[in-house]
mmCIF file of C-alpha atoms in Angstrom:
data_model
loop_
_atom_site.group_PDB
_atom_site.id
_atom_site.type_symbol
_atom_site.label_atom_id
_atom_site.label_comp_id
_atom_site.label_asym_id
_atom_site.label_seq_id
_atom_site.Cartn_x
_atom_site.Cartn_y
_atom_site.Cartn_z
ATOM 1 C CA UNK A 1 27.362 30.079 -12.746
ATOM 2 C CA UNK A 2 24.599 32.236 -13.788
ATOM 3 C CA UNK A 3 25.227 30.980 -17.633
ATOM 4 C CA UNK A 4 24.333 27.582 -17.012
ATOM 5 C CA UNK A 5 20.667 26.279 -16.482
ATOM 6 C CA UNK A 6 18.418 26.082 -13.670
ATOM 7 C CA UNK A 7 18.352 22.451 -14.608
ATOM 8 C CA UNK A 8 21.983 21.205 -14.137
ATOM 9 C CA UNK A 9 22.030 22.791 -10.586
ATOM 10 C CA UNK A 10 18.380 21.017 -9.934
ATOM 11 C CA UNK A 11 20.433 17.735 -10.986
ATOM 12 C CA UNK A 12 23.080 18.137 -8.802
ATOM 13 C CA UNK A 13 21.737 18.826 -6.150
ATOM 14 C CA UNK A 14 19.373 16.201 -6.481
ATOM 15 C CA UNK A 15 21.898 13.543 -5.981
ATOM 16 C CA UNK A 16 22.679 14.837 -2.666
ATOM 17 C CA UNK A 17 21.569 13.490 0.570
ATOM 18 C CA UNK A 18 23.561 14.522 3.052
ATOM 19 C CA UNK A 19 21.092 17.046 5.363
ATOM 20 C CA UNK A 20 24.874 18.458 6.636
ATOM 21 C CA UNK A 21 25.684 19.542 2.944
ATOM 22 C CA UNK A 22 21.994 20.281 1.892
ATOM 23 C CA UNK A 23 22.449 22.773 4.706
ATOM 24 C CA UNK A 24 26.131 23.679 3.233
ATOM 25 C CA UNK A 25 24.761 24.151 -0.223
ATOM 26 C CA UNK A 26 21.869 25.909 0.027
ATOM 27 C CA UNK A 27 24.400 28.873 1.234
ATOM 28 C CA UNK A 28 26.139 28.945 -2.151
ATOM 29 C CA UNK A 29 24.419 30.475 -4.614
ATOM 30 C CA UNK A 30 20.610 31.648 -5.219
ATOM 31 C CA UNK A 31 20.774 28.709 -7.705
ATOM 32 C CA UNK A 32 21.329 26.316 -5.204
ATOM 33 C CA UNK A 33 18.995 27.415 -2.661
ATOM 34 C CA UNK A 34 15.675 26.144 -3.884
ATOM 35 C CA UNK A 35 17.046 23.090 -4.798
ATOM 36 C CA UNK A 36 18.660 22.671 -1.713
ATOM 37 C CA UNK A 37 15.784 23.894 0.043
ATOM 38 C CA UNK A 38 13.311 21.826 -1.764
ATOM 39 C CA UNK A 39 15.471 18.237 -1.236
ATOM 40 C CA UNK A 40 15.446 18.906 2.838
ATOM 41 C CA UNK A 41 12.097 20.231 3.532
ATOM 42 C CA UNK A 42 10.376 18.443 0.951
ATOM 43 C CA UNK A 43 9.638 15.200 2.770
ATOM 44 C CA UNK A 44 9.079 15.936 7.176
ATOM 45 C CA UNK A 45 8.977 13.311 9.697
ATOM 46 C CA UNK A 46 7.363 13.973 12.832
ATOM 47 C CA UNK A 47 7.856 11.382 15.781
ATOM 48 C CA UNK A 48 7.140 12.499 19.364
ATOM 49 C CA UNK A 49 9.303 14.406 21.565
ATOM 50 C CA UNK A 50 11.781 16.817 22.023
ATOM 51 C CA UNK A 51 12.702 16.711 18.095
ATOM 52 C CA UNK A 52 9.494 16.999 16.902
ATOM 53 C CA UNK A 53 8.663 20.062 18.395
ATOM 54 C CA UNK A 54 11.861 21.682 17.612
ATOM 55 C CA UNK A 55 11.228 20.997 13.538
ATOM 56 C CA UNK A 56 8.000 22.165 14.236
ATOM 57 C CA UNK A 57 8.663 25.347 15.768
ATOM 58 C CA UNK A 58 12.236 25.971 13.070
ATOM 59 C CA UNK A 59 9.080 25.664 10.322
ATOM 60 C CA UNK A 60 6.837 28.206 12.500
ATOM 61 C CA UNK A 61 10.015 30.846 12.729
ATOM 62 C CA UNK A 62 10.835 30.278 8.924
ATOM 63 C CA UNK A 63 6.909 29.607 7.638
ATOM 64 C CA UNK A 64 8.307 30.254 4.332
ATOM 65 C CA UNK A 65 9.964 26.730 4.421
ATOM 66 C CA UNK A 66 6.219 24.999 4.307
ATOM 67 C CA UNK A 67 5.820 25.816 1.361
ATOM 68 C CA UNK A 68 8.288 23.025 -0.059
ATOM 69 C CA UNK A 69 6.892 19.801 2.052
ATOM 70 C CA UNK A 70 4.983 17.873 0.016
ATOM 71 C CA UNK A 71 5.165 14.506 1.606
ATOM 72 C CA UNK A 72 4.552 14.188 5.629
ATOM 73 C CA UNK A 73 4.547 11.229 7.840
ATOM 74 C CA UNK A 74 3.330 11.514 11.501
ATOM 75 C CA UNK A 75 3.078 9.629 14.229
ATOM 76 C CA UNK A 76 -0.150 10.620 16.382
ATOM 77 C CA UNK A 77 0.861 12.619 19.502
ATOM 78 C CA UNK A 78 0.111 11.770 22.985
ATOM 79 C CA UNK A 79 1.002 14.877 25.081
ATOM 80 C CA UNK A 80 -0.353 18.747 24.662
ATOM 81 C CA UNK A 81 3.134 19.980 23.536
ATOM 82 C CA UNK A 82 3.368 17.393 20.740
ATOM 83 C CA UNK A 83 -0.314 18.155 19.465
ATOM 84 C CA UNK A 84 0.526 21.394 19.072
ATOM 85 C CA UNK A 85 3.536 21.051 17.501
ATOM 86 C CA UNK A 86 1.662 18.601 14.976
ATOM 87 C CA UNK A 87 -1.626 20.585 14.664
ATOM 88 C CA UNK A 88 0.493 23.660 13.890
ATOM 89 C CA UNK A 89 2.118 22.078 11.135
ATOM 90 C CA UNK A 90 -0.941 20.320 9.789
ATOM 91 C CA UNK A 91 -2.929 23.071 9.589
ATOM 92 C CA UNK A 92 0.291 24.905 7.314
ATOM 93 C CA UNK A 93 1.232 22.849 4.719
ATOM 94 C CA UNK A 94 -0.916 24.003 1.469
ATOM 95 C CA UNK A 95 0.887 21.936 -0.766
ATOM 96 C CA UNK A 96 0.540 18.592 1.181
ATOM 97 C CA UNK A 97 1.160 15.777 -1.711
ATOM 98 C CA UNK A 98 1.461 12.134 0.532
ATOM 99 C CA UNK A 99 0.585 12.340 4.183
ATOM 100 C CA UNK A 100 1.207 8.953 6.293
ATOM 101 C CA UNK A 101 -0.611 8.994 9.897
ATOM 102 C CA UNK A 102 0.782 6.230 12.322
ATOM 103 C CA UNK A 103 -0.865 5.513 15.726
ATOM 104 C CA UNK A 104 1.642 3.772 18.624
ATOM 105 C CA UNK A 105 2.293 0.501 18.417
ATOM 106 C CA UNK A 106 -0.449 -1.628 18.585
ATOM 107 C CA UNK A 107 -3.122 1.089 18.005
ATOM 108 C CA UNK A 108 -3.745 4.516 19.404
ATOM 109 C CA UNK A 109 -7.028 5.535 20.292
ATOM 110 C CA UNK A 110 -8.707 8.811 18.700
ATOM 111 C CA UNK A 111 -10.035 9.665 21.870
ATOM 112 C CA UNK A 112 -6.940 9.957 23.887
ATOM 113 C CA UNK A 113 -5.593 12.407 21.367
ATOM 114 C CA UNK A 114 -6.027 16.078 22.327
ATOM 115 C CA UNK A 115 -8.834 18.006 19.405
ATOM 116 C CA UNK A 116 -6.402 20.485 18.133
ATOM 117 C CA UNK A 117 -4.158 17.374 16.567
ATOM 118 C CA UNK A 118 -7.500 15.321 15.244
ATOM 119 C CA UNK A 119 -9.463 18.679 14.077
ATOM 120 C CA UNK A 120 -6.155 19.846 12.748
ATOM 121 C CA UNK A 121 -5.871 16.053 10.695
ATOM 122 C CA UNK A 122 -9.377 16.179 9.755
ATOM 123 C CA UNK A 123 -8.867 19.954 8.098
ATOM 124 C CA UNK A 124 -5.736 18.659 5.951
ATOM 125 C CA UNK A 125 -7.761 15.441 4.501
ATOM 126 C CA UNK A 126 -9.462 18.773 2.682
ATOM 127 C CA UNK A 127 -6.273 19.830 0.771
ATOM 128 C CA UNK A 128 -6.851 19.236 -2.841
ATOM 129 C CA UNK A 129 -2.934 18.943 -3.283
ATOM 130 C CA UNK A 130 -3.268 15.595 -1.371
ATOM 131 C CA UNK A 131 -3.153 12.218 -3.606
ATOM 132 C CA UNK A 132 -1.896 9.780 -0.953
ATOM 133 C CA UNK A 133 -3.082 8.945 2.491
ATOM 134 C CA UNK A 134 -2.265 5.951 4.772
ATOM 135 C CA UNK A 135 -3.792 5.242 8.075
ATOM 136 C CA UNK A 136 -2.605 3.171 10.206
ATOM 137 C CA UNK A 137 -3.133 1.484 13.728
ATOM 138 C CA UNK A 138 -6.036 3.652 15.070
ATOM 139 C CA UNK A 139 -8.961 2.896 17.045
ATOM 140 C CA UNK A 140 -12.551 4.906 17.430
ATOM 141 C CA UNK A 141 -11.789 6.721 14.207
ATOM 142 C CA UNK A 142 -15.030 8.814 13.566
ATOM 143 C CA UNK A 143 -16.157 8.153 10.659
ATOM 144 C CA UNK A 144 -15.819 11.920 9.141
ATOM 145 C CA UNK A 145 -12.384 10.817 8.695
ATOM 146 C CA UNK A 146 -13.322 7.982 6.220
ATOM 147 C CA UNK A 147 -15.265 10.234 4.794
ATOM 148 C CA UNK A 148 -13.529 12.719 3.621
ATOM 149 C CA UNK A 149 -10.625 10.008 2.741
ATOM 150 C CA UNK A 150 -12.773 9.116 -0.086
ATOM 151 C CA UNK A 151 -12.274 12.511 -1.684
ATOM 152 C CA UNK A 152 -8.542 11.068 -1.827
ATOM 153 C CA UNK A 153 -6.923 9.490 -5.332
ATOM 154 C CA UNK A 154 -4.649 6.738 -3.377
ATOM 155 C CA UNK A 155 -5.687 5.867 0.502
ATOM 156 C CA UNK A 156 -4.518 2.647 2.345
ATOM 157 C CA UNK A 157 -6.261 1.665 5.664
ATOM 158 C CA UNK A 158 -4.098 -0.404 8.013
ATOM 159 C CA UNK A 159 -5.786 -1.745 11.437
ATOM 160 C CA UNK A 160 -8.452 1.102 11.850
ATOM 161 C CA UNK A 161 -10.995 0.792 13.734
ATOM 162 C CA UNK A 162 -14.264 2.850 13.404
ATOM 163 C CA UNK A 163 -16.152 4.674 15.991
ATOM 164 C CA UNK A 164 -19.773 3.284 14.756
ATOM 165 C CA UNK A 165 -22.791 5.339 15.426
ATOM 166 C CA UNK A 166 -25.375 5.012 12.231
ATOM 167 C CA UNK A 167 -27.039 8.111 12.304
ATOM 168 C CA UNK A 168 -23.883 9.558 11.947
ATOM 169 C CA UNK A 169 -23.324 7.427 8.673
ATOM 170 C CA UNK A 170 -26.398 8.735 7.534
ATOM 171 C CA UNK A 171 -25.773 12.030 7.695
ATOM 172 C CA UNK A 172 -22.222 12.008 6.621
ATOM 173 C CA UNK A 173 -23.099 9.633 3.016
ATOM 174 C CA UNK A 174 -25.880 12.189 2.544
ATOM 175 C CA UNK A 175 -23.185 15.132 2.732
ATOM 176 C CA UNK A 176 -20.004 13.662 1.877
ATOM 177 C CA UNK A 177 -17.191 15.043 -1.186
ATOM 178 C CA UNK A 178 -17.259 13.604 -4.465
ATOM 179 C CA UNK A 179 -15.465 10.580 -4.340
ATOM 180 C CA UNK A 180 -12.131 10.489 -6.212
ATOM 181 C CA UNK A 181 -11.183 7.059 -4.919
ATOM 182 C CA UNK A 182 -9.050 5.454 -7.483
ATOM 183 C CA UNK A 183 -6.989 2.830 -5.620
ATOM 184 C CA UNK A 184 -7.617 1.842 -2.357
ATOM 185 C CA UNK A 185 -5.680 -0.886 -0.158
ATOM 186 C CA UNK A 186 -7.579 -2.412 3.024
ATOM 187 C CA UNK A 187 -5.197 -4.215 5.207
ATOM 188 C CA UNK A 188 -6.447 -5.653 8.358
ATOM 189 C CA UNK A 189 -7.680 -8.674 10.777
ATOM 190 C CA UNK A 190 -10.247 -9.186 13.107
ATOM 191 C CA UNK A 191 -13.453 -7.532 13.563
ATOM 192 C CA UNK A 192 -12.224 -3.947 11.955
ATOM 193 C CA UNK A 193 -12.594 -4.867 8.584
ATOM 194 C CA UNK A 194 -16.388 -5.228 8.780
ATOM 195 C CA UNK A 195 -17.127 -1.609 9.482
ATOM 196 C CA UNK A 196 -15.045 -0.079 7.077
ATOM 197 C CA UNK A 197 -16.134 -2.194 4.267
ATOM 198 C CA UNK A 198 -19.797 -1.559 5.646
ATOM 199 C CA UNK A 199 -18.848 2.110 5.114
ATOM 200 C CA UNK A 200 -17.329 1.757 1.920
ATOM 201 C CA UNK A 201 -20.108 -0.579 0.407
ATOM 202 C CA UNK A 202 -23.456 1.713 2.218
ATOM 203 C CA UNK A 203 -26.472 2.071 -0.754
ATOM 204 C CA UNK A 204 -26.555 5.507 0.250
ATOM 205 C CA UNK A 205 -23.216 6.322 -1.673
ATOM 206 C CA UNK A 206 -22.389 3.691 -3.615
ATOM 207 C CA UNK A 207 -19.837 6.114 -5.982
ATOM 208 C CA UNK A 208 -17.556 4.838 -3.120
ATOM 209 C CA UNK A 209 -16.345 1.903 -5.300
ATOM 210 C CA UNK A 210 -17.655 2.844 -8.294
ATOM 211 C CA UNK A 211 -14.207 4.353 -9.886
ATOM 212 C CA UNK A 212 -11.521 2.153 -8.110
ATOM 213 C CA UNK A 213 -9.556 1.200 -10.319
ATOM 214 C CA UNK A 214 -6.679 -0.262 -8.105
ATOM 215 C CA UNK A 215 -7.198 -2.803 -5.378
ATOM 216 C CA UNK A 216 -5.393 -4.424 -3.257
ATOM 217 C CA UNK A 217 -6.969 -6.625 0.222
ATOM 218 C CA UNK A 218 -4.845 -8.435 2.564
ATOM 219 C CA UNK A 219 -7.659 -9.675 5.026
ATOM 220 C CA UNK A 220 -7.927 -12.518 6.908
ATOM 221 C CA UNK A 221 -10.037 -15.747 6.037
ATOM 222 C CA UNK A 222 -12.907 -15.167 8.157
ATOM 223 C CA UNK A 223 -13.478 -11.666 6.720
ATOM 224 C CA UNK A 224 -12.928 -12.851 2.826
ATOM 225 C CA UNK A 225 -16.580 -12.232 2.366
ATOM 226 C CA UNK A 226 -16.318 -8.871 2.813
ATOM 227 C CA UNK A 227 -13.229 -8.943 0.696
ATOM 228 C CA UNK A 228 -15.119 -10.405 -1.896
ATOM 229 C CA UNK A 229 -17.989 -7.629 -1.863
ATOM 230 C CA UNK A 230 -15.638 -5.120 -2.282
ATOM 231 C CA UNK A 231 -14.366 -6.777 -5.111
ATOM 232 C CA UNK A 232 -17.440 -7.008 -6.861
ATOM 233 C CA UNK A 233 -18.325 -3.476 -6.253
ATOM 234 C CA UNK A 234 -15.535 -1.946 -8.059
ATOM 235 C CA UNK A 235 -15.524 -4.837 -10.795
ATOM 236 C CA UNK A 236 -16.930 -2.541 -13.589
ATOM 237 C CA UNK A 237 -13.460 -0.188 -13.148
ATOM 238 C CA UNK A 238 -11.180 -2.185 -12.097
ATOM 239 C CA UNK A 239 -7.663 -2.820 -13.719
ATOM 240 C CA UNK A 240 -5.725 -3.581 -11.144
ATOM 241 C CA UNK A 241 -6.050 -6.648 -8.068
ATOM 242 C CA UNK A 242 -3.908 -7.789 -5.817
ATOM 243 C CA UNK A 243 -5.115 -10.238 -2.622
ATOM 244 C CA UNK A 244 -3.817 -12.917 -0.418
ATOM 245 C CA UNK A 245 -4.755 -16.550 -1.512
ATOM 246 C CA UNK A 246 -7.745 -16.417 1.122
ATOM 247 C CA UNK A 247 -9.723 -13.684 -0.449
ATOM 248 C CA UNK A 248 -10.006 -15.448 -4.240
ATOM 249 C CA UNK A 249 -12.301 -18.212 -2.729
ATOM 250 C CA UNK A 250 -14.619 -17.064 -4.786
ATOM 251 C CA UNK A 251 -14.081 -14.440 -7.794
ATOM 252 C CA UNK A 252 -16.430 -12.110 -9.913
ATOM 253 C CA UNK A 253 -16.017 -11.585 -13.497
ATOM 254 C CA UNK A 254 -13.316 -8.821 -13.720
ATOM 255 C CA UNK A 255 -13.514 -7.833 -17.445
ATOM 256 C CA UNK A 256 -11.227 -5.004 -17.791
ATOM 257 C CA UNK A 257 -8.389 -6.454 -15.277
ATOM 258 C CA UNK A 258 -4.959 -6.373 -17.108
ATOM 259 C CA UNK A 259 -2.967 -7.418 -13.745
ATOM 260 C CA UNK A 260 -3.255 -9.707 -11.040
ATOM 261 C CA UNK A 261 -1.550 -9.852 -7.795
ATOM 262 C CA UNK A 262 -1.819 -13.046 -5.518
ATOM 263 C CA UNK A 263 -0.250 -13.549 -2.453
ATOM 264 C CA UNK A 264 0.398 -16.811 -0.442
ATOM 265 C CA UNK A 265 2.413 -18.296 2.662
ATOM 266 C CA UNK A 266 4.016 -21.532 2.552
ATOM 267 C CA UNK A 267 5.224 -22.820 5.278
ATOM 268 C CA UNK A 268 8.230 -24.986 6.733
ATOM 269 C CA UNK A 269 6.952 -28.379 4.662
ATOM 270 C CA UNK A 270 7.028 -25.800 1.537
ATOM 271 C CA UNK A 271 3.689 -27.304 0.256
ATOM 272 C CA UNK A 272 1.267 -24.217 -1.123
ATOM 273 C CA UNK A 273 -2.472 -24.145 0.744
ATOM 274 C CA UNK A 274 -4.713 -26.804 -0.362
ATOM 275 C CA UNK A 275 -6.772 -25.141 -2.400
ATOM 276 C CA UNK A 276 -3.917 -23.179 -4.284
ATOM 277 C CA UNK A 277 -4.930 -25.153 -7.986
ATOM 278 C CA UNK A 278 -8.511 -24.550 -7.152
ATOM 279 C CA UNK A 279 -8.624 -20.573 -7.198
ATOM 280 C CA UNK A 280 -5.587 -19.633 -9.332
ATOM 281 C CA UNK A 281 -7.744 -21.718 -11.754
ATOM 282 C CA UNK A 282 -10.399 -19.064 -11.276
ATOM 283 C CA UNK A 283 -8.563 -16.510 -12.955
ATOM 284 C CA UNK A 284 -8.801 -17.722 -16.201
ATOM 285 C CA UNK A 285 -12.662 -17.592 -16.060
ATOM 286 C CA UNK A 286 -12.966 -14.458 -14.140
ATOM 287 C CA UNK A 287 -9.916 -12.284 -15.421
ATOM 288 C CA UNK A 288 -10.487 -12.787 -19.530
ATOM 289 C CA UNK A 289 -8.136 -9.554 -20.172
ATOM 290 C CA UNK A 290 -5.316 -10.850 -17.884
ATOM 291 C CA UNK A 291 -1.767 -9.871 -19.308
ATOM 292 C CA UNK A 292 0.419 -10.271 -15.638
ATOM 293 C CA UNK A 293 -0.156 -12.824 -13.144
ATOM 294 C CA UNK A 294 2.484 -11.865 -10.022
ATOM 295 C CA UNK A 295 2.422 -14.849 -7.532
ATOM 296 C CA UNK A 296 4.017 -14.057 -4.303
ATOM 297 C CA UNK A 297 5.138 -16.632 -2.204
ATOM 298 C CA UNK A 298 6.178 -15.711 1.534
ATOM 299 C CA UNK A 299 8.268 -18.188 3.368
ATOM 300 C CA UNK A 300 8.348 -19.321 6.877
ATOM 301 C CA UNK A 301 12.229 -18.391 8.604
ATOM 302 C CA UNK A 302 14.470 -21.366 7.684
ATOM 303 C CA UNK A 303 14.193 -23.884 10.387
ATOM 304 C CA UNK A 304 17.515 -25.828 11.889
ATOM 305 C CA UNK A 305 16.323 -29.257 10.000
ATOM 306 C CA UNK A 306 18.171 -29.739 6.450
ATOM 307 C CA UNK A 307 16.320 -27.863 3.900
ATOM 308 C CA UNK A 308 13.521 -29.918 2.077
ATOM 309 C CA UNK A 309 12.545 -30.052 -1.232
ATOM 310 C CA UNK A 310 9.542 -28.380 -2.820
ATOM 311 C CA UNK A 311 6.763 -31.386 -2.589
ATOM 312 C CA UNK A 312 6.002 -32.512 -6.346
ATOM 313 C CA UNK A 313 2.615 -30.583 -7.391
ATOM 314 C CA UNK A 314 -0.052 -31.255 -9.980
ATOM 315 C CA UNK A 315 0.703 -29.014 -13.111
ATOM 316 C CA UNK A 316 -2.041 -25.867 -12.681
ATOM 317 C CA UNK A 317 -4.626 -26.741 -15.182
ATOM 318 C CA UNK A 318 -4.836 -23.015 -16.515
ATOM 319 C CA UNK A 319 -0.907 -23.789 -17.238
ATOM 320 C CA UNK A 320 -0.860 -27.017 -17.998
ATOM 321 C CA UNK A 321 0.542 -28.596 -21.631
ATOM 322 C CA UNK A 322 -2.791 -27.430 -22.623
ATOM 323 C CA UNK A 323 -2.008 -23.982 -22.538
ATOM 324 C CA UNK A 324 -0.646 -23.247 -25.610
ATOM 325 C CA UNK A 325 -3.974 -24.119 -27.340
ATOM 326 C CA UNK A 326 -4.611 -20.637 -26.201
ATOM 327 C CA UNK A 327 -8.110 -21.049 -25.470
ATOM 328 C CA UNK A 328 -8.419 -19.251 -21.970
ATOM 329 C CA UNK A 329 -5.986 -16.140 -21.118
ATOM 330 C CA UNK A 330 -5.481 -15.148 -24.521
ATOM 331 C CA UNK A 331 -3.499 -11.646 -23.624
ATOM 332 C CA UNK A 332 -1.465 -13.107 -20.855
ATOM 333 C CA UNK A 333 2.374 -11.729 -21.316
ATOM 334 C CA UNK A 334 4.014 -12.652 -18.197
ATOM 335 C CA UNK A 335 3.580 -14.795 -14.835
ATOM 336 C CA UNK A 336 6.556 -13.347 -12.777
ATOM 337 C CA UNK A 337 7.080 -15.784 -9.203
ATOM 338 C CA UNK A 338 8.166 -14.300 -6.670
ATOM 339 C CA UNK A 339 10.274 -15.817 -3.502
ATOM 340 C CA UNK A 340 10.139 -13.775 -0.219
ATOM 341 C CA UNK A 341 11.133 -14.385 2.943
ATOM 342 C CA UNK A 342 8.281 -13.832 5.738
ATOM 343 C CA UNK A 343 11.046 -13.624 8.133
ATOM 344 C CA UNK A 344 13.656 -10.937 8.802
ATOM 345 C CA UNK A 345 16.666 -12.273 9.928
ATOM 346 C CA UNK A 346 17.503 -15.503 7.293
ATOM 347 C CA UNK A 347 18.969 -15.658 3.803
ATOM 348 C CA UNK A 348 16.753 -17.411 1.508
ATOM 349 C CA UNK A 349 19.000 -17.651 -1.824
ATOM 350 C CA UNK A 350 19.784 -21.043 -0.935
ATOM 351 C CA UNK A 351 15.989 -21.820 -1.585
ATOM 352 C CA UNK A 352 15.364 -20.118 -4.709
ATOM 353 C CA UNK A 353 16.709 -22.933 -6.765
ATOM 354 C CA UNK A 354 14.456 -25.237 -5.340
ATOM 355 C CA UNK A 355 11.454 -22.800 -6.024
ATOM 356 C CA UNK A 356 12.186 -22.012 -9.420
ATOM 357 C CA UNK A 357 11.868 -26.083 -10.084
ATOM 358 C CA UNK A 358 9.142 -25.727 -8.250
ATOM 359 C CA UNK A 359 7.389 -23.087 -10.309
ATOM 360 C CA UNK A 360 8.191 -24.774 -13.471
ATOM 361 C CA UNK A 361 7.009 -28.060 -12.406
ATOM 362 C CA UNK A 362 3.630 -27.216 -12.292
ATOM 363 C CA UNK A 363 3.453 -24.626 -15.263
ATOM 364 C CA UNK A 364 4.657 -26.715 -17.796
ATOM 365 C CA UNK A 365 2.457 -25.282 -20.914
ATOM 366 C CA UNK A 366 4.604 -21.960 -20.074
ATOM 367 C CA UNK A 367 8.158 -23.912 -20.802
ATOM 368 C CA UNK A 368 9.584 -22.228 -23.815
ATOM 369 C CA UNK A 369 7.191 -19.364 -24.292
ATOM 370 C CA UNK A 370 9.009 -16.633 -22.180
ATOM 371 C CA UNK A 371 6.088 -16.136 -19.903
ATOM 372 C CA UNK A 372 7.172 -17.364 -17.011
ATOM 373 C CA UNK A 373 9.819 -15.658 -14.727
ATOM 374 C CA UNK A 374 11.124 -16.609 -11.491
ATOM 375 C CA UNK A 375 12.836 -13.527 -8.933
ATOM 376 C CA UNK A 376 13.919 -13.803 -5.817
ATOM 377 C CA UNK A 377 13.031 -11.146 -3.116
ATOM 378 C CA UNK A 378 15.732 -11.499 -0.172
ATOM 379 C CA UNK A 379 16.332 -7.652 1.225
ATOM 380 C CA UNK A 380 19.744 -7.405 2.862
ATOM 381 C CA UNK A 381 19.729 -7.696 6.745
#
């Protein structure tokens, strides 16, 4: 085996993923044992309990293995024994590439948490191996830890709340990393998406926004203001958008966006939101470099009643017969529609005729061109 490369046995064992003959294989050959090392370590889960602090304290006893995990996903502890375990292995991992924090279901509070797990987190957000972080369901998160997330390429926030206390946001804008921010996702209802974006969008650090190039909001109507600040903070760098119908009431001039993403709900009557034809129109205006529009369309869970037809809409007036004067949108390659279900438990291929009609129906001036394309989204149960 020694006479054939490195490579092959990377390969195989890449297709493997089986932890029982990971294990099996990594006791082969020295070929096979980085490989097989690097497939099962690589990515570490930990949960709470009994499991958690046994893979934490097989990576403590073997300290060598840390060395391979590159992505880790945790859900914040509760009790002493699973801080440790978690602040142990936080404060190990060197080559940390994606790290995914999860509070419990509906939030956890940063409070409750014992310091060795949030100093321990906090320490980590430092690693400059780390491109991806996601945050999720937290409350009273100080805000060092947003912070130092904006020395971070990719970060997602999901339903975190922020411990406010100004003078604290003084003092931390007036110290904090060089940004690297390059696509950030807010995701989030309610009254936490103020303070963040107040964070974010502070005059005393404005390099916040200043190189995202990748955005994506998913906020709910009565915050879209917010939404739209953040927007036009990062439009001198941005290439990339993607928001829920609600938060394009009102759009900047994007001049260097090549792709749009727009997301909208449509309910059991399958009529889109009122003011759907209002602010797609706004992308021809406010996106001049567009080449992909992706609309999104979640749908309500089928209900017991026959199915109904999609209600006959006005042809868009960006797409309508019009369009191939080629006045507005002049690089636009492709509007790909896409059916998904909002609902996990019903099978919407049934439907998907209907939408593509639909679709069609009111982009006429894209009939024959190639642009448009229709795809259904329907996951297996």
């Amino acid at each position: 085996m020694a006479l054939l490369p490195q490579e092959l046995f990377d390969a195989i064992i890449d297709e493997i993923h089986d932890k029982k003959t990971l294990k099996s294989c990594a006791l082969v050959a020295t070929s096979f044992l980085r490989p097989s090392r690097w497939k099962l370590f690589r990515k570490v889960r930990l949960g709470l309990g009994r499991h958690s602090r046994d893979t934490a304290a097989a990576l403590a006893e073997s300290p060598h293995l840390v060395s391979y995990i590159c992505d880790l996903v945790i859900l914040m502890p509760s009790t002493v024994p699973d801080s440790v375990a978690v602040a142990g292995l936080l404060r190990s991992v060197q080559n940390i590439e994606s790290l995914l924090v999860f509070g419990r279901a509906p939030s956890v509070n940063w409070n409750s948490v014992e310091h060795e797990a949030c100093s321990a987190l906090l320490d980590c957000l430092s690693r400059p191996s780390l491109r991806f972080l996601h945050l999720s369901s937290m409350q009273g998160v100080p805000a060092a830890l947003i912070s130092a997330a904006t020395a971070i390429p990719v970060v997602s926030f999901f339903h975190i709340r922020m411990d406010v206390q100004e003078e604290i946001f003084e003092q931390l804008h007036a110290s904090a990393p060089a940004p690297r921010l390059r696509h950030l996702t807010l995701g989030d209802t309610g009254p936490a998406v103020p303070l963040i974006c107040d964070f974010l969008l502070h005059p005393r650090k404005p390099a916040y926004t200043q190189q995202i190039e990748r955005l994506t909001i998913c906020i709910d109507q009565d915050n879209a203001s917010y939404g739209g600040r953040i927007i036009a903070a990062c439009a001198a760098t941005l290439k990339y958008l993607a928001v829920s119908l609600e938060n394009i009431t009102q759009l900047p001039l994007l001049p260097f966006v090549l792709e749009v993403e727009i997301k909208v709900w449509v309910g059991y009557d399958r009529r889109l939101p009122a003011l759907f034809s209002q602010n797609i129109s706004q992308i021809a205006s406010s996106l001049p470099l567009a080449e992909t529009i992706t609309l999104v369309v979640f749908i309500e869970p089928i209900h017991p009643d026959p199915e109904v037809d999609w209600p006959d809409e006005a042809p868009l007036p960006i797409f309508g017969p019009p369009f191939m004067d080629r006045t507005q949108l002049l690089h636009l390659r492709q509007v790909h529609c896409i059916l998904r279900r909002e609902g996990p438990f019903d099978d919407i291929s049934a439907l998907f005729d209907r939408f593509v009609l639909a679709m069609e129906s009111m982009m006429p001036g894209l009939q024959g061109t190639g642009i448009l394309r229709c795809t259904l989204d329907n996951p297996q149960r």
